[in-house]
Coordinates of C-alpha atoms in Angstrom, one line a residue:
Chain A
M17 CA 135.0 97.7 47.2
T18 CA 133.8 100.9 48.7
T19 CA 137.0 101.3 50.7
T20 CA 139.1 101.3 47.6
V21 CA 136.8 103.6 45.8
D22 CA 137.0 106.3 48.5
E23 CA 140.7 105.9 48.9
R24 CA 141.4 106.3 45.2
S25 CA 139.3 109.5 45.1
D26 CA 141.4 110.7 48.0
T27 CA 144.5 110.3 45.9
Q28 CA 143.2 112.4 43.2
R29 CA 142.1 115.2 45.4
R30 CA 145.4 115.4 47.2
G31 CA 147.3 115.1 44.0
G32 CA 148.7 111.7 45.0
R33 CA 150.4 112.6 48.3
V34 CA 150.4 110.0 51.0
A35 CA 147.7 110.6 53.5
P36 CA 148.7 110.8 57.2
T37 CA 148.0 107.3 58.5
G38 CA 146.3 106.1 61.6
G39 CA 143.5 103.6 62.0
L40 CA 141.3 106.0 63.9
R41 CA 141.1 108.7 61.2
R42 CA 139.0 106.4 59.1
R43 CA 135.4 107.1 59.5
P44 CA 134.8 110.8 60.2
G45 CA 137.4 112.3 57.8
R46 CA 136.6 109.9 55.1
R47 CA 133.0 110.6 54.4
G48 CA 133.6 114.3 53.6
A49 CA 136.7 113.4 51.6
G50 CA 134.6 110.8 49.7
L51 CA 132.1 113.4 48.7
V52 CA 134.7 115.9 47.5
G53 CA 136.7 113.2 45.8
R54 CA 133.5 112.0 44.1
G55 CA 132.7 115.4 42.9
A56 CA 136.3 115.8 41.5
L57 CA 136.0 112.5 39.8
A58 CA 132.6 113.4 38.2
L59 CA 134.1 116.7 37.0
V60 CA 137.2 115.0 35.5
L61 CA 135.0 112.3 33.8
T62 CA 132.6 114.9 32.4
L63 CA 135.5 117.1 31.0
G64 CA 137.1 114.0 29.5
A65 CA 133.8 112.9 28.0
A66 CA 133.3 116.3 26.5
V67 CA 136.7 116.1 24.7
M68 CA 135.8 112.6 23.5
L69 CA 132.4 113.6 22.2
V70 CA 133.1 117.0 20.7
P71 CA 134.3 115.6 17.4
F72 CA 131.1 113.6 17.1
V73 CA 128.9 116.6 17.9
W74 CA 130.9 118.5 15.2
L75 CA 130.2 115.6 12.8
V76 CA 126.5 115.5 13.3
R77 CA 126.2 119.3 13.3
S78 CA 128.0 119.4 10.0
A79 CA 125.9 116.6 8.6
L80 CA 122.8 118.8 9.3
M81 CA 124.2 122.0 7.7
T82 CA 124.1 123.3 4.2
D83 CA 127.5 123.9 2.7
N84 CA 126.9 127.7 3.0
Q85 CA 126.5 127.4 6.7
I86 CA 129.5 125.0 7.1
F87 CA 131.8 127.5 5.5
V88 CA 131.1 130.4 7.9
A89 CA 133.7 131.9 10.1
P90 CA 133.5 132.0 13.1
P91 CA 131.7 128.6 12.9
E92 CA 128.2 128.1 14.3
W93 CA 127.3 125.2 16.4
W94 CA 123.6 125.0 15.6
P95 CA 122.3 124.1 12.1
K96 CA 119.9 126.7 10.8
P97 CA 117.9 125.4 9.1
F98 CA 118.4 121.7 9.6
A99 CA 119.5 120.3 6.2
W100 CA 117.9 116.9 6.5
N101 CA 118.2 116.4 2.8
N102 CA 122.0 115.9 3.3
F103 CA 121.1 112.4 4.5
T104 CA 118.7 111.5 1.7
E105 CA 120.8 113.0 -1.0
S106 CA 124.2 111.7 0.1
L107 CA 122.8 108.2 0.5
T108 CA 121.3 108.3 -3.0
A109 CA 124.3 110.1 -4.7
Q110 CA 126.0 106.7 -4.4
P111 CA 124.3 103.3 -4.0
F112 CA 124.8 103.1 -0.2
G113 CA 121.9 100.6 0.0
L114 CA 123.9 98.3 -2.2
Y115 CA 127.1 99.0 -0.2
L116 CA 125.2 98.0 2.9
L117 CA 124.0 94.8 1.3
N118 CA 127.5 93.9 0.2
T119 CA 128.9 94.6 3.7
M120 CA 126.2 92.5 5.3
I121 CA 126.9 89.6 2.9
I122 CA 130.6 89.7 3.8
E123 CA 129.6 90.0 7.5
F124 CA 127.4 86.9 7.3
F125 CA 130.1 84.7 5.8
V126 CA 133.0 86.0 7.9
V127 CA 131.2 86.0 11.3
S128 CA 129.7 82.5 10.8
G129 CA 132.9 81.1 9.5
T130 CA 135.1 82.7 12.2
V131 CA 132.9 81.6 15.1
L132 CA 132.4 78.0 13.9
T133 CA 136.0 77.2 12.8
C134 CA 137.6 79.1 15.7
A135 CA 135.4 77.5 18.2
I136 CA 136.0 74.0 17.0
S137 CA 139.8 74.5 16.9
A138 CA 139.7 76.1 20.3
F139 CA 137.7 73.1 21.5
S140 CA 140.4 70.8 20.2
F141 CA 143.2 72.8 21.8
A142 CA 141.4 73.0 25.1
R143 CA 139.6 69.7 25.6
L144 CA 140.9 67.0 23.3
R145 CA 144.3 65.4 24.1
W146 CA 146.3 64.6 21.0
R147 CA 150.0 64.4 20.3
G148 CA 151.6 67.7 19.2
R149 CA 148.7 69.8 20.5
N150 CA 150.7 72.3 22.5
V151 CA 153.3 72.7 19.8
V152 CA 150.7 73.4 17.1
F153 CA 149.0 75.9 19.4
A154 CA 152.2 77.7 20.2
L155 CA 153.0 77.9 16.5
L156 CA 149.6 79.4 15.8
L157 CA 150.1 82.0 18.5
T158 CA 153.3 83.3 16.9
S159 CA 151.4 84.6 13.9
V160 CA 149.9 87.3 16.1
M161 CA 153.2 89.0 16.0
L162 CA 153.5 88.9 12.2
P163 CA 152.9 92.3 10.5
Y164 CA 150.1 91.8 8.0
A165 CA 152.3 93.4 5.3
V166 CA 154.5 90.3 5.1
T167 CA 151.6 88.1 3.9
L168 CA 149.8 90.9 2.0
I169 CA 151.5 90.7 -1.4
P170 CA 151.7 86.9 -1.8
T171 CA 148.1 86.6 -0.6
F172 CA 147.0 89.2 -3.2
V173 CA 148.9 87.4 -5.9
M174 CA 147.3 84.1 -4.9
W175 CA 143.8 85.5 -5.2
S176 CA 144.8 87.2 -8.4
E177 CA 146.1 83.9 -9.8
M178 CA 142.8 82.2 -8.8
E179 CA 141.0 85.0 -10.7
A180 CA 139.1 85.8 -7.5
L181 CA 139.8 89.6 -7.6
N182 CA 136.6 91.6 -7.6
T183 CA 134.7 88.9 -5.7
F184 CA 134.0 88.5 -2.0
L185 CA 136.1 85.3 -1.8
P186 CA 139.4 86.9 -0.7
L187 CA 137.5 88.7 2.1
T188 CA 135.4 85.7 3.3
V189 CA 137.2 82.4 2.6
P190 CA 140.0 83.0 5.2
A191 CA 137.4 83.2 7.9
W192 CA 136.5 79.6 7.3
F193 CA 140.0 78.6 8.1
A194 CA 139.7 79.7 11.7
G195 CA 139.8 83.3 10.8
A196 CA 143.4 82.8 9.4
G197 CA 145.9 85.3 10.9
G198 CA 143.7 87.5 13.0
G199 CA 141.6 84.6 14.0
V200 CA 144.3 83.2 16.3
F201 CA 143.2 85.8 18.9
N202 CA 139.6 84.3 18.8
I203 CA 141.0 80.8 19.2
F204 CA 143.0 82.0 22.2
L205 CA 140.0 83.7 23.7
M206 CA 137.6 80.8 23.3
R207 CA 140.2 78.3 24.5
Q208 CA 140.6 80.2 27.7
F209 CA 136.9 80.1 28.2
F210 CA 136.5 76.4 27.4
L211 CA 139.2 75.6 30.0
T212 CA 136.9 77.0 32.7
I213 CA 134.1 74.5 32.0
P214 CA 134.3 71.4 34.3
F215 CA 135.8 68.4 32.5
E216 CA 133.5 66.0 34.3
L217 CA 130.8 67.0 31.8
D218 CA 132.9 65.6 28.9
E219 CA 133.9 62.5 30.7
A220 CA 130.3 61.7 31.5
A221 CA 129.2 62.3 27.9
Y222 CA 131.9 60.0 26.5
I223 CA 130.9 57.3 28.9
D224 CA 127.4 57.6 27.5
G225 CA 128.9 57.0 24.1
A226 CA 129.0 60.6 22.8
T227 CA 131.4 61.6 20.1
P228 CA 133.7 64.7 20.5
W229 CA 131.5 66.5 18.0
R230 CA 128.4 65.9 20.2
V231 CA 130.3 67.1 23.3
F232 CA 131.4 70.2 21.4
W233 CA 128.0 70.9 20.0
M234 CA 125.6 69.8 22.7
I235 CA 127.7 70.7 25.9
I236 CA 130.4 73.2 25.3
M237 CA 128.8 75.5 22.8
P238 CA 125.6 76.1 24.8
L239 CA 127.7 76.8 27.9
S240 CA 129.9 79.3 26.0
K241 CA 127.4 82.0 25.0
P242 CA 129.3 84.8 26.6
V243 CA 132.5 84.2 24.8
L244 CA 130.7 83.5 21.5
V245 CA 128.9 86.9 21.8
V246 CA 132.3 88.6 22.3
V247 CA 133.8 86.9 19.2
V248 CA 130.7 87.8 17.1
I249 CA 130.9 91.4 18.1
F250 CA 134.7 91.8 17.6
T251 CA 134.5 90.1 14.2
F252 CA 131.4 92.1 13.1
I253 CA 133.1 95.4 14.0
G254 CA 136.4 94.3 12.4
V255 CA 134.6 93.6 9.1
W256 CA 132.5 96.8 9.3
N257 CA 135.7 98.8 9.8
D258 CA 138.0 97.0 7.4
F259 CA 139.3 99.2 4.7
L260 CA 142.5 97.8 3.2
G261 CA 141.0 94.4 2.4
P262 CA 138.1 95.8 0.3
L263 CA 140.4 98.4 -1.2
L264 CA 142.8 95.7 -2.5
Y265 CA 140.2 93.2 -3.6
L266 CA 137.1 95.0 -4.8
G267 CA 137.4 97.1 -7.9
D268 CA 133.9 97.5 -9.3
Q269 CA 131.7 100.0 -7.6
D270 CA 128.8 97.5 -7.4
K271 CA 130.9 95.3 -5.1
F272 CA 131.9 98.1 -2.7
T273 CA 131.5 97.9 1.0
L274 CA 130.3 100.9 3.2
A275 CA 133.9 101.8 4.2
L276 CA 135.0 101.7 0.6
G277 CA 132.0 103.7 -0.6
L278 CA 132.7 106.3 2.1
A279 CA 136.4 106.6 1.0
S280 CA 135.5 107.1 -2.6
F281 CA 132.9 109.5 -1.6
Q282 CA 135.5 111.4 0.3
S283 CA 137.7 111.8 -2.8
N284 CA 134.8 112.6 -5.2
Y285 CA 132.7 114.8 -3.1
T286 CA 135.1 116.9 -1.0
A287 CA 133.2 119.9 -2.3
Q288 CA 130.0 118.7 -0.6
W289 CA 131.1 118.4 3.0
G290 CA 127.5 118.2 4.3
Y291 CA 126.9 115.0 2.2
L292 CA 130.2 113.5 3.4
M293 CA 129.4 114.2 7.0
A294 CA 125.9 112.8 6.7
A295 CA 127.2 109.6 5.0
S296 CA 129.9 109.2 7.8
T297 CA 127.2 109.6 10.4
V298 CA 125.2 106.8 8.9
V299 CA 128.2 104.5 8.8
I300 CA 129.1 105.2 12.4
L301 CA 125.7 105.0 14.0
P302 CA 124.9 101.3 13.7
I303 CA 128.2 100.3 15.3
I304 CA 127.7 102.6 18.2
L305 CA 124.2 101.3 18.7
L306 CA 125.5 97.7 18.6
F307 CA 128.2 98.5 21.1
F308 CA 125.9 100.4 23.5
L309 CA 123.5 97.4 23.6
L310 CA 126.2 94.8 24.2
Q311 CA 128.7 97.0 26.1
R312 CA 129.1 94.8 29.1
Y313 CA 130.3 91.9 27.1
F314 CA 133.4 93.8 25.9
V315 CA 135.1 94.3 29.2
E316 CA 134.0 90.8 30.2
G317 CA 135.5 89.5 27.0
V318 CA 138.8 91.0 27.5
T319 CA 138.8 89.8 31.1
L320 CA 138.2 86.3 29.9
T321 CA 141.3 86.2 27.8
G322 CA 143.4 86.1 31.0
I323 CA 145.6 88.9 29.7
K324 CA 145.5 90.1 33.3
S325 CA 147.9 87.3 34.5
Chain B
M168 CA 127.9 50.8 36.9
T169 CA 131.5 50.9 37.9
Q170 CA 132.5 53.3 35.3
P171 CA 130.9 56.5 36.6
R172 CA 133.6 56.2 39.4
A173 CA 136.2 57.0 36.8
S174 CA 134.5 60.2 35.8
A175 CA 134.5 61.3 39.4
R176 CA 138.3 61.7 39.0
P177 CA 138.6 64.2 36.2
G178 CA 141.3 63.9 33.7
R179 CA 142.9 60.9 35.3
V180 CA 141.2 57.7 34.2
R181 CA 140.0 57.7 30.7
A182 CA 138.4 54.8 28.9
A183 CA 140.6 53.5 26.1
G184 CA 137.9 54.4 23.6
Q185 CA 137.9 58.0 24.7
V186 CA 141.6 58.3 24.3
R187 CA 141.4 57.0 20.8
L188 CA 138.4 59.3 20.0
E189 CA 140.2 62.4 21.3
R190 CA 143.3 61.6 19.3
R191 CA 141.5 61.2 16.1
W192 CA 139.0 64.0 16.4
G193 CA 141.5 66.4 18.0
W194 CA 143.5 66.4 14.8
I195 CA 140.4 66.8 12.6
F196 CA 139.0 69.6 14.7
A197 CA 142.3 71.6 14.6
L198 CA 142.6 71.1 10.9
P199 CA 140.9 74.4 9.8
A200 CA 143.3 76.4 12.0
M201 CA 146.3 74.4 10.8
L202 CA 145.4 74.7 7.2
G203 CA 144.6 78.4 7.6
F204 CA 148.0 78.8 9.2
L205 CA 149.7 77.0 6.3
I206 CA 147.8 78.6 3.5
F207 CA 147.5 82.2 4.8
T208 CA 150.6 82.6 7.0
I209 CA 153.4 80.2 6.3
G210 CA 152.9 79.9 2.6
P211 CA 152.7 83.6 1.9
M212 CA 155.7 84.2 4.2
I213 CA 157.9 81.9 2.2
A214 CA 156.5 83.3 -1.1
S215 CA 157.2 86.8 0.2
A216 CA 160.8 85.9 0.9
V217 CA 161.2 84.5 -2.6
F218 CA 159.5 87.5 -4.2
S219 CA 161.9 89.8 -2.3
L220 CA 164.8 88.2 -4.2
T221 CA 163.4 89.0 -7.6
D222 CA 162.8 92.1 -9.7
W223 CA 159.2 91.1 -10.3
S224 CA 156.8 93.8 -11.4
I225 CA 153.2 93.4 -12.4
G226 CA 153.1 92.5 -16.1
S227 CA 156.7 91.3 -16.4
K228 CA 158.5 88.0 -15.7
P229 CA 160.4 87.8 -12.4
N230 CA 164.2 87.5 -12.5
F231 CA 166.2 86.2 -9.6
T232 CA 168.3 89.1 -8.5
G233 CA 169.6 87.9 -5.1
M234 CA 170.0 90.6 -2.5
D235 CA 169.7 93.5 -5.0
N236 CA 166.4 94.7 -3.5
Y237 CA 167.8 94.9 -0.1
V238 CA 170.9 96.7 -1.3
R239 CA 168.7 99.1 -3.1
L240 CA 166.7 99.7 0.1
G241 CA 169.8 101.0 1.8
H242 CA 170.1 103.8 -0.8
D243 CA 166.4 104.5 -1.0
E244 CA 165.7 107.9 0.6
L245 CA 162.0 107.2 0.8
F246 CA 162.6 104.0 2.7
W247 CA 164.6 105.9 5.3
K248 CA 162.0 108.7 5.3
S249 CA 159.2 106.2 5.9
L250 CA 161.1 104.5 8.7
T251 CA 161.8 107.9 10.4
V252 CA 158.2 109.0 10.0
T253 CA 156.9 105.7 11.4
T254 CA 159.3 105.7 14.4
Y255 CA 158.5 109.3 15.2
Y256 CA 154.8 108.4 15.2
T257 CA 155.4 105.3 17.4
I258 CA 157.5 107.2 19.9
G259 CA 154.9 110.0 20.1
S260 CA 151.7 107.9 20.1
V261 CA 152.3 104.8 22.2
P262 CA 153.3 106.4 25.5
L263 CA 150.5 108.9 25.2
V264 CA 147.9 106.3 24.5
L265 CA 149.2 104.1 27.3
L266 CA 149.2 107.0 29.8
V267 CA 145.8 108.3 29.0
G268 CA 144.3 104.8 28.7
F269 CA 145.7 103.9 32.1
V270 CA 144.4 107.0 33.9
A271 CA 141.0 106.6 32.3
A272 CA 141.0 102.9 33.4
L273 CA 141.8 104.0 37.0
L274 CA 139.0 106.5 36.9
L275 CA 136.5 104.0 35.4
N276 CA 137.4 101.3 37.8
Q277 CA 135.5 103.0 40.6
K278 CA 132.0 102.7 41.9
I279 CA 130.3 105.6 40.1
K280 CA 126.9 106.2 38.6
G281 CA 126.4 105.4 35.0
L282 CA 129.6 103.4 34.6
S283 CA 128.6 101.7 31.4
F284 CA 127.7 105.1 29.9
W285 CA 131.2 106.5 30.7
R286 CA 132.9 103.4 29.4
T287 CA 131.0 103.6 26.2
V288 CA 131.8 107.3 25.7
Y289 CA 135.5 106.7 26.2
Y290 CA 135.6 103.6 24.0
L291 CA 133.5 105.2 21.3
P292 CA 136.3 106.6 19.1
T293 CA 137.8 103.1 18.7
L294 CA 134.6 101.9 17.2
V295 CA 134.4 104.5 14.5
P296 CA 135.4 103.0 11.2
A297 CA 138.9 104.2 10.2
I298 CA 137.5 106.0 7.2
A299 CA 134.8 107.8 9.0
S300 CA 137.2 109.0 11.7
A301 CA 139.7 110.0 9.0
V302 CA 137.0 112.1 7.3
L303 CA 136.0 113.5 10.7
W304 CA 139.6 114.6 11.5
I305 CA 140.3 116.1 8.1
W306 CA 137.4 118.3 8.9
I307 CA 138.6 119.1 12.4
Y308 CA 142.1 120.0 11.1
N309 CA 140.8 122.1 8.3
P310 CA 142.8 125.3 8.6
D311 CA 140.0 127.7 7.7
F312 CA 136.8 126.2 8.9
G313 CA 137.9 123.4 11.1
L314 CA 137.0 122.9 14.7
L315 CA 140.4 123.2 16.2
N316 CA 141.5 126.4 14.5
S317 CA 138.1 128.0 15.2
L318 CA 138.4 127.2 18.9
L319 CA 142.0 128.5 19.0
R320 CA 141.0 131.7 17.2
Q321 CA 138.2 132.3 19.7
A322 CA 140.6 131.8 22.5
G323 CA 143.0 134.2 20.9
L324 CA 145.7 131.5 20.5
P325 CA 147.9 130.9 17.4
T326 CA 146.4 128.5 14.9
S327 CA 148.2 125.8 12.8
Q328 CA 148.0 124.2 9.4
W329 CA 147.8 120.8 11.2
I330 CA 148.0 117.9 8.7
Y331 CA 148.8 120.3 5.9
S332 CA 152.1 121.5 7.3
E333 CA 155.2 119.4 7.2
K334 CA 156.1 120.1 10.8
A335 CA 152.7 119.7 12.4
A336 CA 151.4 116.7 10.4
I337 CA 152.7 113.9 12.5
P338 CA 151.9 115.6 15.9
S339 CA 148.4 116.1 14.5
L340 CA 148.1 112.4 13.7
I341 CA 149.5 111.5 17.1
M342 CA 146.8 113.7 18.7
M343 CA 144.2 111.9 16.7
S344 CA 145.5 108.5 17.7
T345 CA 145.4 109.5 21.4
W346 CA 141.7 110.1 21.0
G347 CA 141.4 106.4 20.3
F348 CA 142.9 105.2 23.6
G349 CA 139.8 103.0 24.2
N350 CA 141.3 99.7 23.3
A351 CA 144.3 100.2 25.7
M352 CA 141.8 101.4 28.4
V353 CA 139.6 98.3 28.1
I354 CA 142.6 96.0 28.6
F355 CA 143.8 98.1 31.5
L356 CA 140.4 97.8 33.0
A357 CA 140.5 94.0 32.7
G358 CA 143.9 94.1 34.4
L359 CA 142.7 96.3 37.2
Q360 CA 139.8 93.9 37.9
G361 CA 142.3 91.1 38.2
I362 CA 144.0 92.6 41.2
P363 CA 143.2 90.6 44.3
R364 CA 141.0 92.7 46.5
N365 CA 142.4 91.2 49.7
L366 CA 145.9 92.5 48.8
L367 CA 144.7 96.0 48.5
E368 CA 142.8 95.6 51.8
A369 CA 145.9 94.1 53.5
A370 CA 148.0 97.1 52.4
S371 CA 145.3 99.4 53.7
I372 CA 145.2 97.6 57.1
D373 CA 149.0 97.9 57.3
G374 CA 148.5 101.7 57.1
G375 CA 149.3 102.1 53.4
G376 CA 147.8 105.3 52.0
A377 CA 146.2 105.5 48.6
W378 CA 149.5 106.4 46.9
A379 CA 151.4 103.6 48.7
R380 CA 148.7 101.1 47.7
F381 CA 148.9 102.3 44.1
R382 CA 152.7 102.2 44.1
H383 CA 153.2 98.8 45.8
V384 CA 150.1 96.8 44.9
T385 CA 148.3 98.2 41.8
L386 CA 151.3 99.2 39.8
P387 CA 153.3 96.0 40.2
F388 CA 150.2 93.9 39.4
M389 CA 149.5 96.0 36.3
T390 CA 153.0 95.6 34.8
P391 CA 152.1 92.6 32.6
T392 CA 149.1 94.5 31.3
I393 CA 151.2 97.6 30.7
F394 CA 153.7 95.4 28.9
Y395 CA 151.0 93.8 26.7
N396 CA 149.6 97.2 25.7
L397 CA 153.1 98.4 25.0
V398 CA 154.0 95.5 22.7
T399 CA 150.7 95.5 20.8
G400 CA 150.8 99.3 20.6
V401 CA 154.2 99.4 19.0
I402 CA 153.4 96.6 16.6
G403 CA 150.2 98.4 15.8
T404 CA 151.7 101.8 15.1
F405 CA 154.3 100.3 12.8
Q406 CA 151.4 99.2 10.7
V407 CA 149.5 102.4 10.3
F408 CA 148.0 102.8 6.9
N409 CA 144.5 104.4 6.7
Q410 CA 145.4 107.8 8.0
A411 CA 148.2 108.2 5.4
Y412 CA 146.0 106.8 2.6
V413 CA 142.8 108.8 3.3
M414 CA 144.0 112.0 5.0
T415 CA 147.4 113.0 3.7
Q416 CA 148.4 110.7 0.9
G417 CA 151.8 110.6 2.6
G418 CA 152.2 114.4 2.3
P419 CA 153.0 117.2 2.7
N420 CA 156.4 116.6 1.2
N421 CA 156.4 112.9 2.5
A422 CA 156.0 114.1 6.1
T423 CA 153.5 111.3 6.7
L424 CA 154.9 108.7 4.4
F425 CA 154.1 105.8 6.8
Y426 CA 156.0 102.6 6.2
I427 CA 153.0 100.5 5.1
Y428 CA 151.7 103.3 3.0
Y429 CA 155.0 103.4 1.1
L430 CA 154.9 99.7 0.8
Y431 CA 151.3 99.8 -0.6
R432 CA 152.3 102.5 -3.1
T433 CA 155.3 100.5 -4.2
A434 CA 153.3 97.3 -4.7
F435 CA 149.9 98.4 -5.9
T436 CA 150.5 101.8 -7.6
E437 CA 154.0 101.2 -9.0
G438 CA 153.5 97.5 -9.3
A439 CA 157.0 96.7 -8.0
M440 CA 156.0 93.5 -6.2
G441 CA 159.6 92.2 -5.6
Y442 CA 160.8 95.4 -4.1
A443 CA 157.7 95.7 -1.9
A444 CA 158.2 92.2 -0.7
A445 CA 161.7 93.2 0.4
L446 CA 160.1 96.2 2.2
A447 CA 157.7 93.8 4.0
W448 CA 160.5 91.5 5.1
V449 CA 162.5 94.4 6.5
L450 CA 159.5 95.5 8.4
F451 CA 159.1 92.0 9.8
V452 CA 162.7 92.0 11.0
I453 CA 162.3 95.4 12.5
V454 CA 159.2 94.5 14.4
L455 CA 160.7 91.2 15.5
V456 CA 163.9 92.9 16.8
I457 CA 161.8 95.6 18.7
T458 CA 159.6 92.9 20.2
V459 CA 162.6 90.8 21.4
L460 CA 164.2 94.0 22.9
L461 CA 161.0 94.8 24.7
F462 CA 160.7 91.3 26.0
R463 CA 164.3 91.4 27.2
N464 CA 163.8 94.7 28.9
A465 CA 160.6 93.5 30.4
R466 CA 162.4 91.1 32.7
R467 CA 163.5 94.1 34.7
W468 CA 160.1 95.6 35.4
V469 CA 157.3 93.1 34.7
Y470 CA 156.3 91.1 37.7
Y471 CA 154.9 87.9 36.3
E472 CA 155.3 85.9 39.4
M473 CA 152.6 87.9 41.1
G474 CA 150.1 86.8 38.5
G475 CA 150.2 83.4 40.1
A476 CA 148.4 84.8 43.1
R477 CA 145.1 85.2 41.4

């Protein structure tokens, strides 16, 4: 590993030119090059990180300023004084507590439904042999390519006919059908993982008289925690960030989710930028925290999908 | 106690009971997914096709009008405008996101201190809810008090109206989309970690320099990943909605009239469901054609056979 690391840093430093080759040059030249390369790498990463983070800094800084201070040219970077009341006032200007509760209710039903039904379908596609299995799975996979706009209007009409507009049903029920649409990715992910578990475990269980449900629930699920965590995180973030769904289906303000509340806030309160920035900060923070705590599962999760091959 | 022998040979010998069990339960277990596919994908697709052949608007009865909607599309200036806008955005955004994501993945695939910190920082923008990031960027692009113009002014450089100018609006949104290269980066990272280390080492022993190794080992191995990001990237940019809805409302002068935003307006503001369904089907065909073309072209540069070496 270290070899590749040093070599790659070399490339950067020399701007990608091929190094003069020769087995003997290795040790002495390399250590110095590694140091310089490493320094360059650190510098590039820091600069990049600054570019990535500046918008966030700008956001938090604006969230802590009074409107008077926000509209000063040239702009100031440091809030003077800290307008903490932006947070308390913006969050009470609209019922953000209720929005949070609504979001969490939807989260609960979507995450549990997606994980359960996607896992059980994936189990069927990975470890149970039945006629037509591969054809059905291939068919499901094609829906990944389908633009959501194609199903948008009829699906809306369907919920409207069922008089389910302005309820959480259109946002939660599809999750119980293996996530419907977007859920196919989860099935794919879990299937890949299930395929890596030794099949002898199932065989032994069946010989002991176990049912497939028992094999799924007592053997496969406990062994699949990493992939389950990944699906939970992806699904949770998806719901947290969803905007078009709530926009279409939720009309009454007391049904709003956080994303929807923030959007309506944006149109109603453009005069009070400090409030808007404070509310945005509050919507962003939990997801960043969640990601930071569970960061390593993300890369792992994508690796698991086998996209690499 | 003869049966455990069978289990020692996985997948070969199965008791008759197990075969029956798997057949019956396999079906039942796949049922949620199959029903979901029928109810939420196939059904709506067919319905959408039928709607697109009617003049149905909210509050009126649908009449069958054949291909009228599609003919009307051909003369609809806004349709062509939205298609141009979306294509412009795709061509600008996808290569940039791919390039930046790839470079970032190369940098973050090395042994450095605080790797998880760096990865989090670069992935961060993708986590930000679309609405929050839209709000954030409206503010960054504010011509008078925004971050960008302030910085430019201090550096003595010319400023811009950004999303408020017809010319700069799409480039501004492309710039914003590049900020969110995190998803592409994570997938590139996964791909980089799948490159067999012994191949890199072999190339190194054969006297290959860093560039040669990149060119002849890393890059070929990464072509499937690049291709995956390319396809999902194009499909994704053709479905942009939030930025247009929250930041620009399609303006100024329809400069950011993204396809889905136009579709949304047609269906849910004007209530022209039949016409919007036709729009949706045309989008479907466009995306399908692009995907097929990409796949055809991929044969020339994507090295799938190397994936077998893992």
